[in-house]
Amino acid sequence: MAADWLDDPRLHRLFSAIERDGDRAYVVGGAVRNTLLELPAGDVDVATTALPDVVSARAAAAGLKPVPTGIEHGTVTVVVEGHPFEVTTLRRDVESHGRHATVAFGRDWSVDAHRRDFTMNALYASLDGVVHDFVGGIADCRAGRVRFIGAASRRIAEDYLRILRFFRFHAAYGRGPIDTEGLAAAIAARDGLAGLSAERIGQEISKLVVATGAPTTVATMSDAGLLQRVLGRVADLGGFARLHRLVGLPGGPRRESDDAAVFLAALAVWTEADGWALAERLRLSNAARDRMAGAIARAPTVDPAGDTATIDRLLEAIGREATRDAVMLAHGRARLSFAATAASLAAAAMRPVPVMPLGGRDLLALGLPRGPGVGALLAELRAAWVADGFRDDRAALTTRAKAAVDRILRDRSNSSRGV
């Protein structure tokens, strides 16, 4: 296996520090899996036979910075030239009782591999690029098959979050039909989802909905009776699939965590109240909550024909991101054709955001006294400027503002004189 990270001198410094007195270290998990799948490697994590306190001591002696971030689980973060690597000692289960199994440190790579969740996550690579596979993970990577290690039911019973991870990994890395044993085990263990924290569920679902294969995977979850258990509401599978078809368009949705909220809105938000309720159920951030609720509220304001004047008004009123969201949700709810949506998204991405070239200080300079009248006149001028298609420049707005200020001052003078 070839990969840029295998040549990273910081990783070589780390291995040189750890691999002493018979101890070995391998890169494990996502970086190896993603490299085999020809995807960005992401974080490079390390497994080792060295005990955590030994890792810390050797790292410090080599001039590296050890940080005991998860020492009780055998993990030490070692900072090399400003870059953090998570280094975890091999483990074996002593007693299994759900997520918090009692473990002991070990030296057997096969035993460590067999306690992990999926075969494609239990691959180890040495710095010479040789991949060590104890569970058939290489073949599963090549086949696009997400498969539990050993009995799927047992792996799930160790941590019921693995039900959602199974679907999320299939959406991200799977090709072809979902693994039948894993699916059957997930359905059988569905009651275990009730014991999971809302935060853990929300994190998994947010990652799942942006994955490449999310539309078909979410449909599978719905057919299995799992989706409504998670979301607590009826899902719009068609709208969700329509939104995914916009990925890649200029201004379209991105398969990134930042856009998870708009994918969730397309899937399960029908009203503003739904957005608030779903955010509470999944313990999403306030930003995600507001984004879902705002998108569904503004979607009806998008012109079905893709009129750019409507886009300009939205850009001025709510900004670029919220305008994109409104267009995407309008398409998800089948209000816009694909062509109109593409045009609207491109306009939302590339047209300048209109900014009224006149402010409160300008009104004060024209003689308007400070007070609530300044905001009221600005709102009046802005409404006229928007209605006129943003055509008035600063000079034209100043002329209009001066006439309004003169009128206000005249009316106040007449009022004070009892006229």
Coordinates of C-alpha atoms in Angstrom, one line a residue:
M1 CA 0.0 0.0 0.0
A2 CA 1.3 3.5 -0.9
A3 CA 0.2 6.7 0.8
D4 CA 1.5 10.1 1.5
W5 CA 1.1 9.7 5.3
L6 CA 3.5 6.7 5.2
D7 CA 6.2 9.2 4.3
D8 CA 5.3 11.8 6.9
P9 CA 8.5 12.5 8.9
R10 CA 6.4 13.3 12.0
L11 CA 4.9 9.8 11.9
H12 CA 8.4 8.3 11.6
R13 CA 9.6 10.3 14.6
L14 CA 6.7 8.9 16.6
F15 CA 7.4 5.3 15.6
S16 CA 11.1 5.7 16.3
A17 CA 10.2 6.8 19.8
I18 CA 7.7 4.0 20.5
E19 CA 9.3 1.0 18.9
R20 CA 11.9 0.0 21.5
D21 CA 12.5 -3.0 23.6
G22 CA 10.4 -5.3 21.5
D23 CA 7.3 -3.1 21.2
R24 CA 5.7 -2.6 17.8
A25 CA 3.4 0.1 16.4
Y26 CA 1.1 0.1 13.4
V27 CA -1.2 2.7 11.9
V28 CA -4.8 1.4 12.5
G29 CA -8.3 2.1 11.4
G30 CA -9.6 4.9 9.2
A31 CA -6.4 6.0 7.6
V32 CA -5.7 2.4 6.4
R33 CA -9.3 1.8 5.3
N34 CA -9.6 5.1 3.4
T35 CA -6.3 4.6 1.7
L36 CA -7.4 1.2 0.4
L37 CA -10.7 2.9 -0.7
E38 CA -8.7 5.7 -2.4
L39 CA -10.3 8.3 -0.1
P40 CA -8.7 11.1 1.9
A41 CA -6.9 9.4 4.9
G42 CA -8.2 11.7 7.6
D43 CA -6.7 11.3 11.0
V44 CA -3.8 8.9 11.4
D45 CA -4.2 6.8 14.5
V46 CA -1.6 4.4 15.9
A47 CA -1.9 1.1 17.9
T48 CA 1.0 -0.3 19.9
T49 CA 2.0 -3.0 22.2
A50 CA 3.7 -0.4 24.5
L51 CA 1.7 0.4 27.6
P52 CA 0.4 4.0 28.0
D53 CA 2.9 5.1 30.6
V54 CA 5.7 3.7 28.5
V55 CA 4.4 5.6 25.4
S56 CA 4.3 8.8 27.4
A57 CA 7.8 8.3 28.8
R58 CA 9.4 7.4 25.5
A59 CA 7.6 10.3 23.7
A60 CA 8.9 12.8 26.3
A61 CA 12.4 11.3 26.1
A62 CA 12.3 11.8 22.3
G63 CA 11.4 15.5 22.7
L64 CA 7.7 14.9 21.8
K65 CA 4.7 16.0 23.8
P66 CA 2.5 13.3 25.4
V67 CA -1.0 14.3 26.5
P68 CA -3.0 11.7 28.5
T69 CA -6.3 12.4 26.7
G70 CA -7.8 8.9 27.3
I71 CA -5.3 7.2 29.5
E72 CA -8.0 5.0 31.2
H73 CA -8.8 3.5 27.8
G74 CA -5.1 3.2 26.9
T75 CA -4.9 6.3 24.7
V76 CA -2.2 8.9 24.8
T77 CA -2.2 11.8 22.3
V78 CA 1.4 12.5 21.2
V79 CA 2.1 15.9 19.6
V80 CA 4.9 15.8 17.1
E81 CA 5.9 19.2 15.6
G82 CA 2.5 20.6 16.4
H83 CA 0.6 17.6 14.9
P84 CA -1.4 15.3 17.3
F85 CA -1.4 11.5 16.9
E86 CA -3.6 9.3 19.0
V87 CA -1.7 6.3 20.2
T88 CA -3.6 3.4 21.8
T89 CA -2.3 0.3 23.5
L90 CA -3.7 -3.0 22.3
R91 CA -6.6 -4.2 24.3
R92 CA -8.6 -7.4 25.1
D93 CA -12.0 -7.6 26.7
V94 CA -12.0 -9.1 30.2
E95 CA -15.8 -8.6 30.8
S96 CA -18.3 -7.3 28.3
H97 CA -21.2 -5.3 29.6
G98 CA -22.1 -2.9 26.8
R99 CA -20.2 0.2 25.8
H100 CA -18.2 0.3 29.0
A101 CA -16.6 -3.1 28.8
T102 CA -13.8 -4.0 31.2
V103 CA -10.6 -4.3 29.2
A104 CA -7.0 -5.2 29.8
F105 CA -4.0 -4.2 27.8
G106 CA -2.5 -6.9 25.6
R107 CA 0.1 -7.7 23.0
D108 CA -1.9 -9.8 20.6
W109 CA -2.8 -7.9 17.4
S110 CA -5.4 -10.5 16.4
V111 CA -7.2 -10.2 19.7
D112 CA -7.2 -6.4 19.4
A113 CA -8.6 -6.7 15.9
H114 CA -11.4 -9.0 16.9
R115 CA -12.8 -6.6 19.5
R116 CA -13.4 -3.8 17.0
D117 CA -16.6 -3.2 15.2
F118 CA -16.2 -3.7 11.4
T119 CA -13.7 -5.6 9.4
M120 CA -12.7 -2.6 7.4
N121 CA -11.8 -0.7 10.6
A122 CA -9.5 -3.5 11.9
L123 CA -6.7 -3.1 9.5
Y124 CA -3.1 -2.3 10.6
A125 CA -0.3 -0.9 8.5
S126 CA 3.4 -0.8 9.2
L127 CA 5.5 2.1 7.8
D128 CA 6.7 -0.1 4.9
G129 CA 3.1 -0.1 3.6
V130 CA 2.3 -3.7 4.5
V131 CA -1.3 -4.1 5.7
H132 CA -1.9 -6.7 8.4
D133 CA -5.4 -8.1 8.2
F134 CA -6.8 -10.6 10.8
V135 CA -10.5 -10.4 9.9
G136 CA -10.9 -10.2 6.1
G137 CA -11.1 -6.4 6.0
I138 CA -9.1 -6.0 2.8
A139 CA -11.5 -8.1 0.8
D140 CA -14.5 -6.3 2.4
C141 CA -12.9 -2.9 1.5
R142 CA -12.4 -4.0 -2.1
A143 CA -16.0 -5.3 -2.3
G144 CA -17.5 -2.2 -0.6
R145 CA -18.9 -4.5 2.1
V146 CA -19.5 -3.2 5.6
R147 CA -19.5 -6.2 7.8
F148 CA -19.3 -6.8 11.5
I149 CA -16.4 -8.7 13.0
G150 CA -17.7 -12.1 14.2
A151 CA -21.4 -12.3 15.2
A152 CA -23.2 -9.0 14.3
S153 CA -25.6 -9.4 17.2
R154 CA -22.7 -9.6 19.7
R155 CA -20.9 -6.6 18.3
I156 CA -24.2 -4.6 18.5
A157 CA -24.9 -5.7 22.1
E158 CA -21.5 -4.3 23.1
D159 CA -22.7 -0.8 22.1
Y160 CA -26.1 -0.2 20.5
L161 CA -24.7 2.9 18.7
R162 CA -23.2 0.4 16.3
I163 CA -26.7 0.0 14.8
L164 CA -26.4 3.6 13.5
R165 CA -22.7 3.2 12.7
F166 CA -23.5 0.2 10.6
F167 CA -25.9 2.2 8.4
R168 CA -23.6 5.3 8.4
F169 CA -20.6 3.2 7.3
H170 CA -22.7 1.5 4.6
A171 CA -23.8 4.9 3.3
A172 CA -20.2 6.2 3.2
Y173 CA -18.3 3.1 2.1
G174 CA -20.8 0.4 1.0
R175 CA -21.4 -0.7 -2.6
G176 CA -24.3 -2.9 -3.5
P177 CA -26.8 -4.4 -1.1
I178 CA -26.4 -3.9 2.6
D179 CA -25.0 -6.9 4.6
T180 CA -28.0 -9.1 5.5
E181 CA -26.6 -10.4 8.8
G182 CA -25.8 -6.9 10.0
L183 CA -29.3 -5.7 8.9
A184 CA -31.1 -8.5 10.6
A185 CA -29.1 -8.0 13.8
A186 CA -29.8 -4.2 13.8
I187 CA -33.5 -4.8 13.4
A188 CA -33.5 -7.4 16.2
A189 CA -31.6 -5.0 18.5
R190 CA -33.6 -1.9 17.7
D191 CA -35.0 -1.5 21.2
G192 CA -31.4 -0.8 22.4
L193 CA -31.5 2.5 20.6
A194 CA -33.7 3.8 23.4
G195 CA -30.8 3.6 25.9
L196 CA -28.5 5.8 23.8
S197 CA -27.9 9.4 24.6
A198 CA -29.4 11.9 22.3
E199 CA -26.0 13.5 21.6
R200 CA -24.5 10.3 20.4
I201 CA -27.5 9.6 18.1
G202 CA -27.4 13.1 16.8
Q203 CA -23.7 12.9 15.9
E204 CA -24.2 9.7 14.0
I205 CA -27.3 10.8 12.1
S206 CA -25.6 14.1 11.2
K207 CA -22.7 12.1 9.6
L208 CA -25.0 9.6 7.9
V209 CA -27.2 12.1 6.1
V210 CA -24.3 13.7 4.2
A211 CA -22.8 10.4 3.0
T212 CA -22.9 9.5 -0.7
G213 CA -25.2 6.5 -0.2
A214 CA -27.5 8.2 2.3
P215 CA -30.7 8.2 0.2
T216 CA -30.8 4.4 -0.3
T217 CA -29.4 3.6 3.2
V218 CA -32.0 5.9 4.8
A219 CA -34.7 4.2 2.8
T220 CA -33.5 0.8 4.1
M221 CA -33.7 2.1 7.6
S222 CA -37.2 3.3 7.0
D223 CA -38.3 0.0 5.6
A224 CA -36.8 -1.7 8.6
G225 CA -38.8 0.5 11.0
L226 CA -35.6 2.1 12.4
L227 CA -35.7 5.6 10.9
Q228 CA -38.9 6.8 12.7
R229 CA -37.6 5.5 16.0
V230 CA -34.6 7.7 15.6
L231 CA -36.2 10.8 14.1
G232 CA -39.6 10.6 15.9
R233 CA -41.5 11.6 12.8
V234 CA -42.4 10.6 9.2
A235 CA -39.5 11.1 6.8
D236 CA -39.7 12.6 3.3
L237 CA -37.5 10.1 1.5
G238 CA -38.2 11.6 -1.9
G239 CA -37.3 15.1 -0.8
F240 CA -34.1 13.8 0.8
A241 CA -33.1 12.0 -2.4
R242 CA -33.9 15.2 -4.5
L243 CA -31.6 17.2 -2.3
H244 CA -28.8 14.7 -2.7
R245 CA -29.1 15.1 -6.5
L246 CA -28.1 18.7 -6.1
V247 CA -24.6 17.8 -4.7
G248 CA -22.0 19.1 -7.1
L249 CA -24.0 22.0 -8.5
P250 CA -22.5 25.5 -8.0
G251 CA -24.0 26.7 -4.7
G252 CA -25.5 23.2 -4.0
P253 CA -25.3 21.2 -0.8
R254 CA -21.9 19.8 0.3
R255 CA -21.3 16.4 1.8
E256 CA -19.8 18.1 4.9
S257 CA -20.9 18.3 8.5
D258 CA -21.7 22.0 8.1
D259 CA -24.5 21.1 5.7
A260 CA -26.0 18.3 7.8
A261 CA -28.7 20.6 9.0
V262 CA -30.1 21.2 5.5
F263 CA -30.1 17.5 4.7
L264 CA -31.9 16.8 8.0
A265 CA -34.4 19.5 7.1
A266 CA -35.1 17.9 3.8
L267 CA -35.5 14.5 5.4
A268 CA -37.7 15.3 8.4
V269 CA -38.7 19.0 8.9
W270 CA -42.1 20.1 7.6
T271 CA -42.6 23.2 9.8
E272 CA -40.5 25.6 11.8
A273 CA -41.7 23.8 15.0
D274 CA -40.4 20.5 13.5
G275 CA -37.0 22.1 13.2
W276 CA -36.9 23.0 16.8
A277 CA -38.3 19.6 17.9
L278 CA -35.8 17.6 15.9
A279 CA -32.9 19.7 17.1
E280 CA -34.0 19.0 20.7
R281 CA -34.5 15.3 20.1
L282 CA -31.0 14.9 18.6
R283 CA -29.4 17.6 20.8
L284 CA -28.2 19.5 17.8
S285 CA -26.6 22.9 18.1
N286 CA -28.6 26.1 18.2
A287 CA -27.1 27.0 14.8
A288 CA -28.3 23.8 13.3
R289 CA -31.8 24.3 14.8
D290 CA -32.1 27.8 13.5
R291 CA -30.8 26.7 10.1
M292 CA -33.4 24.0 9.7
A293 CA -36.3 26.1 10.9
G294 CA -35.2 29.1 8.8
A295 CA -34.8 27.0 5.6
I296 CA -38.3 25.4 5.9
A297 CA -39.9 28.8 6.7
R298 CA -38.3 30.6 3.7
A299 CA -38.6 27.8 1.1
P300 CA -42.1 29.0 0.0
T301 CA -40.7 32.4 -0.8
V302 CA -38.5 31.1 -3.6
D303 CA -39.8 31.8 -7.1
P304 CA -40.7 28.5 -8.9
A305 CA -39.3 29.8 -12.2
G306 CA -35.9 30.6 -10.7
D307 CA -36.4 34.4 -11.0
T308 CA -33.1 36.1 -10.1
A309 CA -35.0 39.2 -8.6
T310 CA -36.4 36.9 -5.9
I311 CA -32.9 35.6 -5.2
D312 CA -31.6 39.2 -4.9
R313 CA -34.3 40.0 -2.4
L314 CA -33.5 36.9 -0.4
L315 CA -29.8 37.7 -0.5
E316 CA -30.4 41.2 0.8
A317 CA -32.7 40.0 3.5
I318 CA -31.1 36.8 4.9
G319 CA -27.7 36.4 3.4
R320 CA -26.0 33.9 1.1
E321 CA -26.2 30.7 3.2
A322 CA -29.8 31.1 4.2
T323 CA -30.7 31.8 0.6
R324 CA -29.0 28.6 -0.6
D325 CA -30.9 26.7 2.1
A326 CA -34.2 28.1 1.1
V327 CA -33.6 27.2 -2.6
M328 CA -32.5 23.7 -1.7
L329 CA -35.5 23.0 0.6
A330 CA -37.8 24.4 -2.1
H331 CA -36.4 21.8 -4.5
G332 CA -36.7 19.1 -1.8
R333 CA -40.4 19.9 -1.5
A334 CA -40.7 19.7 -5.3
R335 CA -41.6 23.4 -5.7
L336 CA -38.8 23.9 -8.3
S337 CA -37.6 22.0 -11.3
F338 CA -34.0 20.8 -11.4
A339 CA -33.2 23.5 -14.0
A340 CA -34.8 26.3 -12.0
T341 CA -33.0 25.1 -8.9
A342 CA -29.7 25.0 -10.6
A343 CA -30.1 28.5 -11.9
S344 CA -31.3 29.8 -8.5
L345 CA -28.4 28.1 -6.6
A346 CA -25.9 29.5 -9.1
A347 CA -27.4 33.0 -8.6
A348 CA -27.3 32.6 -4.8
A349 CA -23.7 31.5 -4.9
M350 CA -22.4 34.2 -7.4
R351 CA -24.6 37.3 -7.4
P352 CA -23.4 40.1 -5.1
V353 CA -25.4 40.5 -1.9
P354 CA -27.2 43.9 -2.2
V355 CA -26.2 46.3 0.5
M356 CA -28.2 49.6 0.8
P357 CA -25.6 52.4 0.3
L358 CA -27.2 54.6 2.9
G359 CA -27.1 54.3 6.7
G360 CA -28.2 56.0 9.9
R361 CA -25.3 58.4 10.0
D362 CA -26.3 59.7 6.6
L363 CA -29.8 60.5 7.9
L364 CA -28.2 62.3 10.9
A365 CA -26.0 64.3 8.6
L366 CA -29.2 65.4 6.7
G367 CA -30.5 66.9 10.0
L368 CA -32.7 64.1 11.3
P369 CA -32.5 64.1 15.1
R370 CA -31.3 60.9 16.9
G371 CA -34.0 58.6 18.1
P372 CA -36.4 55.9 16.9
G373 CA -37.2 58.0 13.8
V374 CA -33.9 57.1 12.3
G375 CA -34.6 53.4 12.3
A376 CA -38.1 54.0 11.1
L377 CA -37.0 56.1 8.1
L378 CA -34.2 53.6 7.2
A379 CA -36.8 50.8 7.1
E380 CA -39.1 52.9 4.9
L381 CA -36.2 53.8 2.5
R382 CA -35.0 50.1 2.5
A383 CA -38.5 48.9 1.6
A384 CA -38.7 51.3 -1.3
W385 CA -35.2 50.4 -2.4
V386 CA -36.0 46.6 -2.4
A387 CA -39.3 47.1 -4.1
D388 CA -37.6 49.1 -6.9
G389 CA -35.1 46.2 -7.5
F390 CA -32.1 47.9 -5.8
R391 CA -31.8 50.4 -8.6
D392 CA -31.3 53.5 -6.6
D393 CA -27.6 54.3 -6.0
R394 CA -26.3 56.4 -3.1
A395 CA -27.1 59.7 -4.8
A396 CA -30.7 58.8 -5.6
L397 CA -31.2 57.4 -2.1
T398 CA -29.7 60.6 -0.6
T399 CA -32.1 62.7 -2.6
R400 CA -35.1 60.5 -1.5
A401 CA -33.9 60.6 2.1
K402 CA -33.4 64.4 2.1
A403 CA -37.0 64.9 0.9
A404 CA -38.2 62.6 3.7
V405 CA -36.1 64.3 6.4
D406 CA -37.3 67.7 5.3
R407 CA -40.9 66.5 5.4
I408 CA -40.4 65.0 8.9
L409 CA -38.8 68.2 10.2
R410 CA -41.5 70.4 8.7
D411 CA -44.3 68.2 10.2
R412 CA -42.6 68.4 13.6
S413 CA -42.2 72.2 13.4
N414 CA -45.9 72.6 12.4
S415 CA -46.9 70.3 15.3
S416 CA -44.9 72.3 17.8
R417 CA -46.6 75.5 16.6
G418 CA -50.0 73.9 16.8
V419 CA -50.5 74.3 13.0

